[in-house]
Tab-separated table of C-alpha atoms in Angstrom:
chain	number	residue	atom	x	y	z
O	15	MET	CA	-18.984	0.412	3.125
O	16	GLU	CA	-18.243	-0.970	6.560
O	17	HIS	CA	-15.876	-3.819	6.525
O	18	LEU	CA	-17.166	-5.481	10.451
O	19	ALA	CA	-13.425	-6.958	10.199
O	20	SER	CA	-11.399	-4.405	9.092
O	21	GLY	CA	-8.535	-6.053	10.575
O	22	GLN	CA	-6.574	-3.065	12.635
O	23	MET	CA	-8.385	-0.141	11.105
O	24	LEU	CA	-10.656	0.390	14.729
O	25	PRO	CA	-7.775	0.227	16.707
O	26	LEU	CA	-5.574	2.309	14.690
O	27	GLN	CA	-8.218	5.122	14.466
O	28	HIS	CA	-9.109	5.281	18.706
O	29	SER	CA	-5.003	5.165	19.286
O	30	ILE	CA	-5.172	8.543	17.075
O	31	HIS	CA	-7.610	9.298	18.887
O	32	TYR	CA	-6.461	9.158	22.231
O	33	GLN	CA	-2.717	10.442	21.077
O	34	GLU	CA	-4.650	13.572	19.793
O	35	SER	CA	-6.455	14.304	23.261
O	36	VAL	CA	-2.882	13.658	25.390
O	37	LEU	CA	-1.710	16.483	22.539
O	38	LEU	CA	-4.013	19.373	23.166
O	39	LYS	CA	-3.600	19.218	26.712
O	40	GLU	CA	-0.220	20.475	26.173
O	41	LYS	CA	0.921	24.068	26.152
O	42	ASP	CA	3.531	23.115	23.149
O	43	PRO	CA	1.982	20.717	21.456
O	44	ASN	CA	4.366	17.761	19.407
O	45	TYR	CA	3.433	16.741	16.012
O	46	PRO	CA	0.748	14.359	14.925
O	47	VAL	CA	3.227	12.189	13.491
O	48	PHE	CA	4.107	8.423	13.814
O	49	SER	CA	7.497	8.169	14.147
O	50	VAL	CA	8.973	4.766	11.940
O	51	LYS	CA	12.377	3.653	12.427
O	52	VAL	CA	14.303	2.333	8.706
O	53	PRO	CA	15.677	-1.328	10.656
O	54	SER	CA	19.587	-1.467	9.485
O	55	ASN	CA	21.456	-3.600	7.305
O	56	GLN	CA	18.620	-4.595	5.247
O	57	ASN	CA	19.756	-3.341	2.041
O	58	PHE	CA	17.849	0.318	2.667
O	59	VAL	CA	18.598	4.204	2.983
O	60	ASN	CA	19.010	4.376	6.884
O	61	GLU	CA	21.219	6.633	7.314
O	62	ASP	CA	20.187	10.645	8.815
O	63	PRO	CA	18.421	11.848	7.703
O	64	ALA	CA	16.707	8.893	6.267
O	65	ASP	CA	16.622	6.601	9.313
O	66	ILE	CA	13.618	7.633	10.713
O	67	PHE	CA	10.557	9.221	9.124
O	68	PHE	CA	6.815	10.486	10.551
O	69	ILE	CA	3.722	8.638	8.967
O	70	ALA	CA	1.244	12.454	9.619
O	71	PHE	CA	-2.268	11.421	12.185
O	72	GLU	CA	-3.959	12.801	8.640
O	73	ASP	CA	-2.037	10.324	6.561
O	74	VAL	CA	-3.455	7.820	8.271
O	75	PHE	CA	-7.103	9.621	7.758
O	76	ASN	CA	-6.415	9.939	4.027
O	77	LEU	CA	-5.239	6.358	3.775
O	78	PHE	CA	-8.867	5.021	5.738
O	79	HIS	CA	-10.997	7.575	2.986
O	80	SER	CA	-8.697	6.329	-0.132
O	81	LYS	CA	-7.956	9.736	-0.215
O	82	ARG	CA	-4.046	10.282	-2.210
O	83	LEU	CA	-1.896	8.687	-0.088
O	84	ASP	CA	1.892	10.655	1.463
O	85	TYR	CA	4.836	8.690	-0.112
O	86	ASN	CA	6.191	7.869	3.313
O	87	LEU	CA	2.960	5.326	3.419
O	88	VAL	CA	4.124	3.843	0.022
O	89	ARG	CA	7.359	3.866	1.903
O	90	LEU	CA	6.243	2.548	5.171
O	91	TYR	CA	4.635	-0.824	2.451
O	92	ALA	CA	7.379	-0.824	0.471
O	93	ILE	CA	9.811	-1.141	2.858
O	94	ASN	CA	7.430	-4.088	5.021
O	95	LEU	CA	7.480	-6.271	2.062
O	96	GLN	CA	11.091	-6.054	1.857
O	97	MET	CA	11.400	-7.364	4.793
O	98	LYS	CA	9.251	-9.651	4.669
O	99	ILE	CA	11.121	-11.100	1.156
O	100	ASN	CA	13.824	-10.947	3.528
O	101	ARG	CA	12.882	-14.013	6.286
O	102	GLU	CA	11.008	-15.667	3.907
O	103	ARG	CA	13.590	-15.438	0.412
O	104	PRO	CA	11.664	-15.529	-2.468
O	105	ARG	CA	13.963	-15.777	-5.353
O	106	HIS	CA	14.621	-13.333	-7.486
O	107	ILE	CA	12.819	-10.132	-6.686
O	108	ALA	CA	14.032	-7.797	-4.606
O	109	VAL	CA	11.449	-4.432	-3.215
O	110	ALA	CA	13.810	-1.086	-3.871
O	111	ASP	CA	13.873	1.965	-1.190
O	112	PRO	CA	11.825	4.678	-2.408
O	113	TYR	CA	12.939	7.281	-0.554
O	114	TYR	CA	15.120	9.305	-2.601
O	115	MET	CA	12.306	8.639	-5.382
O	116	ARG	CA	10.774	11.915	-5.292
O	117	ASP	CA	11.339	14.453	-8.719
O	118	SER	CA	12.370	16.909	-6.454
O	119	GLN	CA	15.136	14.783	-4.409
O	120	LEU	CA	16.886	14.198	-8.131
O	121	GLN	CA	17.262	17.995	-9.003
O	122	ASP	CA	20.749	17.848	-11.168
O	123	GLY	CA	23.947	18.608	-9.622
O	124	SER	CA	21.818	17.578	-6.425
O	125	ARG	CA	23.291	15.372	-3.631
O	126	THR	CA	20.661	13.715	-2.708
O	127	ARG	CA	20.386	12.691	-6.405
O	128	THR	CA	23.892	11.189	-6.442
O	129	LYS	CA	22.836	10.059	-3.216
O	130	ALA	CA	20.331	7.838	-5.045
O	131	VAL	CA	22.404	6.457	-8.166
O	132	ARG	CA	24.211	5.566	-5.714
O	133	TYR	CA	22.091	3.943	-3.313
O	134	LEU	CA	20.454	1.651	-6.125
O	135	GLN	CA	23.493	1.353	-8.127
O	136	ASN	CA	24.518	-0.482	-5.204
O	137	PHE	CA	21.317	-2.330	-4.696
O	138	MET	CA	21.507	-3.677	-8.268
O	139	LEU	CA	24.330	-5.261	-7.584
O	140	MET	CA	23.244	-6.949	-3.779
O	141	HIS	CA	20.177	-8.497	-5.640
O	142	LYS	CA	22.229	-9.513	-9.495
O	143	GLU	CA	20.459	-13.283	-8.541
O	144	SER	CA	17.290	-11.112	-8.746
O	145	ASN	CA	15.220	-10.698	-12.247
O	146	THR	CA	12.657	-7.973	-11.058
O	147	ILE	CA	13.293	-5.502	-8.498
O	148	LEU	CA	10.373	-3.469	-7.577
O	149	LEU	CA	10.686	0.330	-7.184
O	150	PRO	CA	7.235	2.958	-5.971
O	151	VAL	CA	8.571	6.806	-8.514
O	152	PHE	CA	6.705	9.993	-7.742
O	153	PRO	CA	6.780	11.795	-10.629
O	154	GLU	CA	6.644	15.128	-9.754
O	155	ASP	CA	6.165	14.712	-6.353
O	156	LYS	CA	2.678	14.044	-6.743
O	157	TYR	CA	2.148	11.119	-8.779
O	158	CYS	CA	2.771	7.478	-8.064
O	159	THR	CA	4.208	5.229	-9.991
O	160	LEU	CA	5.216	1.471	-9.551
O	161	ILE	CA	8.552	0.786	-12.281
O	162	ILE	CA	9.339	-3.377	-12.773
O	163	LEU	CA	13.740	-3.161	-13.162
O	164	ASP	CA	14.866	-5.680	-15.197
O	165	PRO	CA	18.778	-5.128	-14.760
O	166	LYS	CA	19.535	-8.456	-16.756
O	167	TRP	CA	17.908	-7.141	-19.475
O	168	SER	CA	18.559	-3.501	-18.695
O	169	LEU	CA	14.111	-3.315	-19.061
O	170	ALA	CA	12.642	-0.960	-16.628
O	171	GLN	CA	8.494	-1.696	-16.856
O	172	TYR	CA	6.283	1.510	-15.531
O	173	PHE	CA	3.436	0.761	-14.215
O	174	ASP	CA	1.574	3.871	-14.662
O	175	SER	CA	-2.253	3.412	-13.345
O	176	SER	CA	-3.097	7.064	-14.505
O	177	SER	CA	-1.124	7.433	-17.664
O	178	THR	CA	-3.969	7.371	-19.325
O	179	THR	CA	-5.626	10.757	-18.377
O	180	THR	CA	-2.333	12.250	-16.805
O	181	LYS	CA	0.921	13.224	-18.588
O	182	LYS	CA	3.933	12.830	-16.499
O	183	ASP	CA	7.378	13.640	-16.232
O	184	TYR	CA	9.854	11.093	-15.584
O	185	THR	CA	12.360	12.775	-17.249
O	186	ARG	CA	15.125	13.108	-13.713
O	187	ILE	CA	13.889	9.358	-12.913
O	188	ARG	CA	14.917	7.702	-15.741
O	189	GLY	CA	18.124	9.952	-15.805
O	190	VAL	CA	18.704	8.265	-12.336
O	191	LEU	CA	18.215	4.571	-13.794
O	192	ASP	CA	20.337	5.164	-16.363
O	193	GLU	CA	22.818	6.972	-14.347
O	194	ALA	CA	22.296	3.443	-11.980
O	195	ILE	CA	22.693	1.261	-14.887
O	196	LEU	CA	25.667	2.076	-15.959
O	197	GLY	CA	27.423	2.372	-12.581
O	198	TYR	CA	26.139	-1.907	-12.250
O	199	SER	CA	27.117	-1.823	-14.642
O	200	LYS	CA	31.155	-0.496	-13.765
O	201	SER	CA	30.970	-2.499	-10.678
O	202	GLY	CA	31.113	-5.530	-11.613
O	203	GLY	CA	26.746	-6.576	-12.548
O	204	THR	CA	25.834	-8.691	-15.369
O	205	PHE	CA	23.450	-9.250	-18.311
O	206	ASP	CA	22.462	-11.855	-19.763
O	207	LYS	CA	23.203	-12.697	-23.615
O	208	ASN	CA	21.826	-9.628	-25.338
O	209	GLY	CA	20.729	-8.079	-21.983
O	210	GLN	CA	22.777	-4.908	-22.150
O	211	TYR	CA	20.713	-1.742	-24.404
O	212	ILE	CA	23.041	1.558	-25.056
O	213	ARG	CA	21.349	4.001	-25.082
O	214	PRO	CA	21.058	5.823	-28.984
O	215	ASP	CA	21.181	9.277	-27.844
O	216	THR	CA	24.636	8.850	-25.482
O	217	LYS	CA	26.283	5.512	-26.804
O	218	LYS	CA	26.192	4.678	-23.110
O	219	ILE	CA	24.543	1.357	-20.567
O	220	GLY	CA	21.695	2.563	-19.979
O	221	PHE	CA	18.036	1.006	-19.689
O	222	LYS	CA	15.180	0.267	-22.465
O	223	HIS	CA	12.241	2.501	-20.749
O	224	VAL	CA	8.938	1.054	-21.610
O	225	ILE	CA	6.804	3.773	-20.694
O	226	ASN	CA	3.193	2.889	-21.342
O	227	PHE	CA	3.318	-0.804	-20.361
O	228	PRO	CA	-0.025	-2.629	-19.803
O	229	CYS	CA	-2.040	-2.192	-15.920
O	230	ILE	CA	-5.239	-1.698	-14.143
O	231	LYS	CA	-6.118	1.606	-15.246
O	232	GLN	CA	-8.047	4.150	-12.770
O	233	PRO	CA	-10.914	6.363	-13.526
O	234	ALA	CA	-10.553	10.245	-14.869
O	235	GLY	CA	-10.226	12.287	-11.504
O	236	SER	CA	-9.139	9.525	-9.821
O	237	ILE	CA	-5.868	10.076	-6.946
O	238	LYS	CA	-6.079	7.017	-5.510
O	239	GLU	CA	-2.439	5.881	-7.922
O	240	ALA	CA	-0.547	4.575	-4.587
O	241	PHE	CA	-3.192	2.379	-4.086
O	242	TYR	CA	-2.429	0.805	-7.452
O	243	VAL	CA	1.120	0.581	-7.115
O	244	LEU	CA	0.655	-1.023	-4.457
O	245	HIS	CA	-1.668	-2.978	-5.784
O	246	HIS	CA	0.930	-4.584	-8.165
O	247	LEU	CA	3.859	-4.842	-5.153
O	248	LYS	CA	1.712	-6.899	-3.090
O	249	GLY	CA	0.142	-8.825	-6.004
O	250	PHE	CA	4.548	-8.868	-7.315
O	251	VAL	CA	5.823	-10.416	-4.410
O	252	GLU	CA	2.599	-12.911	-4.110
O	253	ASP	CA	3.450	-14.071	-7.697
O	254	ALA	CA	7.544	-13.749	-6.698
O	255	GLU	CA	7.561	-17.387	-8.769
O	256	MET	CA	6.906	-15.997	-11.908
O	257	MET	CA	9.318	-13.544	-11.924
O	258	SER	CA	11.891	-15.813	-11.685
O	259	LEU	CA	10.926	-16.030	-16.221
O	260	PRO	CA	12.794	-14.054	-18.608
O	261	PRO	CA	10.615	-10.934	-19.839
O	262	SER	CA	9.480	-12.599	-23.501
O	263	LYS	CA	8.465	-15.385	-21.576
O	264	ARG	CA	6.178	-13.433	-18.950
O	265	ASP	CA	2.538	-13.021	-19.965
O	266	PRO	CA	1.388	-9.290	-20.270
O	267	ILE	CA	-2.092	-10.005	-18.930
O	268	LYS	CA	-1.021	-11.684	-15.813
O	269	MET	CA	0.885	-8.998	-14.847
O	270	SER	CA	-1.484	-6.117	-14.947
O	271	ARG	CA	-2.911	-8.289	-13.043
O	272	GLU	CA	-6.391	-8.213	-14.725
O	273	ILE	CA	-9.333	-7.646	-11.719
O	274	SER	CA	-12.838	-6.722	-11.457
O	275	ASP	CA	-14.300	-3.249	-10.287
O	276	ASP	CA	-15.466	-5.541	-6.787
O	277	ASP	CA	-12.255	-7.743	-6.159
O	278	LEU	CA	-9.752	-4.665	-6.947
O	279	ARG	CA	-11.593	-2.577	-4.231
O	280	GLU	CA	-12.017	-5.172	-1.719
O	281	ASP	CA	-7.562	-5.264	-2.143
O	282	PHE	CA	-7.379	-2.005	-1.629
O	283	HIS	CA	-9.366	-2.322	1.500
O	284	ARG	CA	-6.651	-5.306	2.713
O	285	ILE	CA	-3.952	-2.701	1.506
O	286	GLN	CA	-5.803	-0.079	4.054
O	287	VAL	CA	-5.991	-3.061	6.627
O	288	LYS	CA	-1.930	-3.790	6.338
O	289	LEU	CA	-0.682	-0.650	7.048
O	290	SER	CA	-3.392	-0.409	9.696
O	291	GLU	CA	-1.321	-3.320	11.083
O	292	ILE	CA	1.901	-2.550	10.000
O	293	ILE	CA	1.633	0.978	12.602
O	294	LEU	CA	0.143	-0.943	15.317
O	295	GLN	CA	2.464	-3.913	15.745
O	296	ASP	CA	5.714	-2.151	14.325
O	297	VAL	CA	5.384	1.098	14.166
O	298	SER	CA	3.964	1.620	17.644
O	299	ASN	CA	4.105	-0.681	19.460
O	300	GLY	CA	7.604	-0.785	21.418
O	301	SER	CA	8.601	-4.349	20.837
O	302	GLY	CA	7.978	-3.398	16.812
O	303	LEU	CA	10.919	-3.292	14.339
O	304	LEU	CA	9.885	-0.519	13.171
O	305	HIS	CA	9.889	1.441	16.229
O	306	VAL	CA	11.521	4.542	17.889
O	307	ALA	CA	12.554	3.804	21.371
O	308	ARG	CA	13.093	7.160	21.722
O	309	ALA	CA	10.088	9.905	21.665
O	310	LEU	CA	11.852	12.863	18.852
O	311	PRO	CA	11.316	15.820	20.819
O	312	LYS	CA	9.538	18.627	18.401
O	313	ARG	CA	12.877	20.370	17.058
O	314	ASP	CA	14.237	17.344	15.732
O	315	ILE	CA	11.347	16.219	14.049
O	316	GLU	CA	11.539	19.763	12.930
O	317	GLU	CA	15.264	19.379	11.365
O	318	ARG	CA	14.533	15.811	9.748
O	319	LEU	CA	11.585	17.394	8.311
O	320	HIS	CA	13.426	19.680	6.707
O	321	LYS	CA	16.775	17.722	5.784
O	322	GLN	CA	13.631	15.376	4.061
O	323	GLY	CA	12.411	17.841	1.282
O	324	ASP	CA	9.143	17.007	3.219
O	325	GLY	CA	6.736	19.591	2.320
O	326	ARG	CA	3.771	18.557	4.629
O	327	THR	CA	2.019	21.480	6.096
O	328	TRP	CA	1.306	21.535	10.348
O	329	THR	CA	-1.124	23.728	12.172
O	330	THR	CA	-0.721	25.343	15.390
O	331	LYS	CA	-1.913	24.326	18.120
O	332	ASP	CA	-5.306	27.647	17.404
O	333	LEU	CA	-5.697	25.765	14.745
O	334	TYR	CA	-5.542	22.129	15.177
O	335	LYS	CA	-8.218	19.923	14.148
O	336	PRO	CA	-9.029	16.485	15.951
O	337	PHE	CA	-8.370	13.021	13.376
O	338	PRO	CA	-11.859	13.433	11.947
O	339	GLU	CA	-14.904	11.171	11.995
O	340	PRO	CA	-16.441	9.640	9.036
O	341	LEU	CA	-19.169	12.331	7.756
O	342	LYS	CA	-22.296	11.483	9.335
O	343	LYS	CA	-25.047	10.569	6.876
O	344	THR	CA	-28.384	12.785	7.613
O	345	SER	CA	-31.662	11.600	8.710
O	346	GLN	CA	-33.502	10.842	4.924
O	347	MET	CA	-30.637	9.477	3.655
O	348	THR	CA	-29.859	4.899	4.489
O	349	TYR	CA	-27.647	2.811	5.499
O	350	TYR	CA	-27.770	-0.456	2.781
O	351	VAL	CA	-27.315	-4.198	4.443
O	352	VAL	CA	-26.130	-6.911	1.447
O	353	PHE	CA	-27.636	-9.804	2.874
O	354	GLU	CA	-27.366	-11.986	-0.058
O	355	GLY	CA	-25.045	-10.779	-2.686
O	356	ARG	CA	-21.362	-10.370	-4.925
O	357	VAL	CA	-19.930	-9.013	-0.973
O	358	PRO	CA	-22.312	-8.982	1.990
O	359	GLY	CA	-21.473	-6.091	4.236
O	360	VAL	CA	-23.219	-2.689	5.506
O	361	TYR	CA	-23.021	-0.093	3.036
O	362	GLU	CA	-23.212	3.714	3.095
O	363	GLU	CA	-24.318	4.256	-0.769
O	364	TRP	CA	-27.248	2.746	-2.716
O	365	GLU	CA	-24.560	2.784	-5.732
O	366	GLU	CA	-22.897	0.358	-4.175
O	367	CYS	CA	-25.055	-1.978	-2.738
O	368	LYS	CA	-26.121	-2.279	-5.761
O	369	LYS	CA	-23.078	-3.400	-7.443
O	370	GLN	CA	-23.397	-6.235	-5.395
O	371	VAL	CA	-27.033	-7.196	-6.035
O	372	HIS	CA	-27.769	-6.903	-9.309
O	373	LYS	CA	-28.160	-10.045	-10.995
O	374	PHE	CA	-26.847	-11.590	-8.362
O	375	SER	CA	-29.335	-14.743	-7.865
O	376	GLY	CA	-30.615	-15.022	-4.688
O	377	ASN	CA	-29.481	-11.578	-4.136
O	378	CYS	CA	-31.285	-10.137	-0.044
O	379	TYR	CA	-30.966	-6.801	0.790
O	380	LYS	CA	-32.212	-3.973	2.916
O	381	GLY	CA	-32.256	-0.366	4.097
O	382	TYR	CA	-31.770	1.113	7.444
O	383	PRO	CA	-32.722	4.467	8.185
O	384	THR	CA	-29.285	4.734	10.812
O	385	ARG	CA	-25.875	3.148	10.698
O	386	HIS	CA	-26.524	1.190	13.796
O	387	GLU	CA	-29.582	-0.175	13.195
O	388	ALA	CA	-27.790	-1.017	10.063
O	389	VAL	CA	-25.242	-2.978	12.044
O	390	ALA	CA	-27.243	-4.513	14.222
O	391	LYS	CA	-29.204	-5.985	11.739
O	392	TRP	CA	-25.578	-7.585	9.859
O	393	ARG	CA	-24.237	-8.776	13.244
O	394	ALA	CA	-27.353	-10.158	13.628
O	395	HIS	CA	-27.798	-11.775	10.359
O	396	GLN	CA	-24.302	-13.644	10.774
O	397	ALA	CA	-24.949	-14.776	14.556
O	398	ASN	CA	-28.264	-16.900	13.010
O	399	LYS	CA	-25.939	-18.030	9.910
O	400	SER	CA	-23.338	-18.940	12.724
O	401	LYS	CA	-26.675	-20.577	14.463
O	402	MET	CA	-27.484	-22.691	11.354
O	403	LYS	CA	-24.556	-23.654	10.742
O	404	THR	CA	-24.097	-25.116	13.813
O	405	PHE	CA	-27.356	-26.429	14.087
O	406	LEU	CA	-26.821	-28.654	10.912
O	407	VAL	CA	-23.622	-29.808	12.023
O	408	LEU	CA	-25.414	-31.057	15.105
O	409	SER	CA	-28.408	-32.476	13.491
O	410	LEU	CA	-25.524	-34.307	10.884
O	411	LEU	CA	-23.496	-36.288	14.137
O	412	LEU	CA	-26.941	-37.561	15.653
O	413	THR	CA	-27.787	-38.767	12.465
O	414	ILE	CA	-24.276	-40.538	11.914
O	415	VAL	CA	-24.515	-41.616	15.613
O	416	ALA	CA	-28.280	-42.801	15.270
O	417	ALA	CA	-27.648	-45.072	12.045
O	418	VAL	CA	-24.040	-46.574	13.883
O	419	LEU	CA	-26.382	-47.759	17.126
O	420	TYR	CA	-29.262	-49.010	14.825
O	421	PHE	CA	-26.252	-50.676	13.042
O	422	ILE	CA	-24.893	-52.305	15.952
O	423	LEU	CA	-27.951	-53.514	17.944
O	424	VAL	CA	-30.143	-55.005	14.931
């Protein structure tokens, strides 16, 4: 579906096209990335090398096309949400920086594992008044799951959208969380009455891990785990008041945020728009809160990527391909305009169009051979609706004025 009011997605695509055209003219082009500065003094991981991370142009392409999201985009969204919480200060909720929460960073005895434990321990202590800490994690460095931590009740609930189709190994993540809450306890962290949990295997304080907590499940074969995580993240922050209740009084159905497929698809689109907005306004804008003032040379980027354990591959100039355009349709393909339906707009696939009009009373739709013609018809329809509304308002006003004059004169 093409969303004509797609926020900052189109300007971001234009920005990337321009930057790529500049890079391709250089003899030794720099990496095609946006550099993101992590704010200080806001409980994020902002020590070297985590204080700057990178959003590749290809990551944005995957975002636009609803493919698997790189963990850096999830981190960017999480940081933005916590910054919002810091500004508006809703009670009982916080979003932790997921920088360390990749399996490859949590190997036993590694320095990054030790840092992960210390960061989570300190984060829980800093937010010990919060009933809920939201933590995106990346089991096996490939998947994405949202863990809801409630330290006061020693509870860790795993919102795993693909748990019914793909089993994941949470061993390292669970171990880090258990070490963190043990440190939280030893450092003065508090628990509610009967909230402290003693692990039967170690006889030490740990989390009760609820791996299969009920949540929205994605279809088999889907690679959108991160979209589901961001959907839940956004929802929990919006419903922060519900988080003030103890776990026993929370509504699992409401927490699972049951939602229709159409509404979920629209929410994924809002996530795409929001991330595009963050990149344009906060990252690439010179006055943005996440903007890196000095452009990093290629060598500095390489060193940071290596230190961060970033395994993304990068092409040389000879193999470099510009930011991909959306796939073009053949002349036999059709674009559909839903004038009246569940979600009016321009659709590229009949099945998507059908979902909007099937069993919808008063539906109105039509197919067109080209995108240009479909978009033109949709815009004309929107303009006509606007004119009709204006006409009706003016007619109503004239009727009211005539009635008033009649009573005055008579």
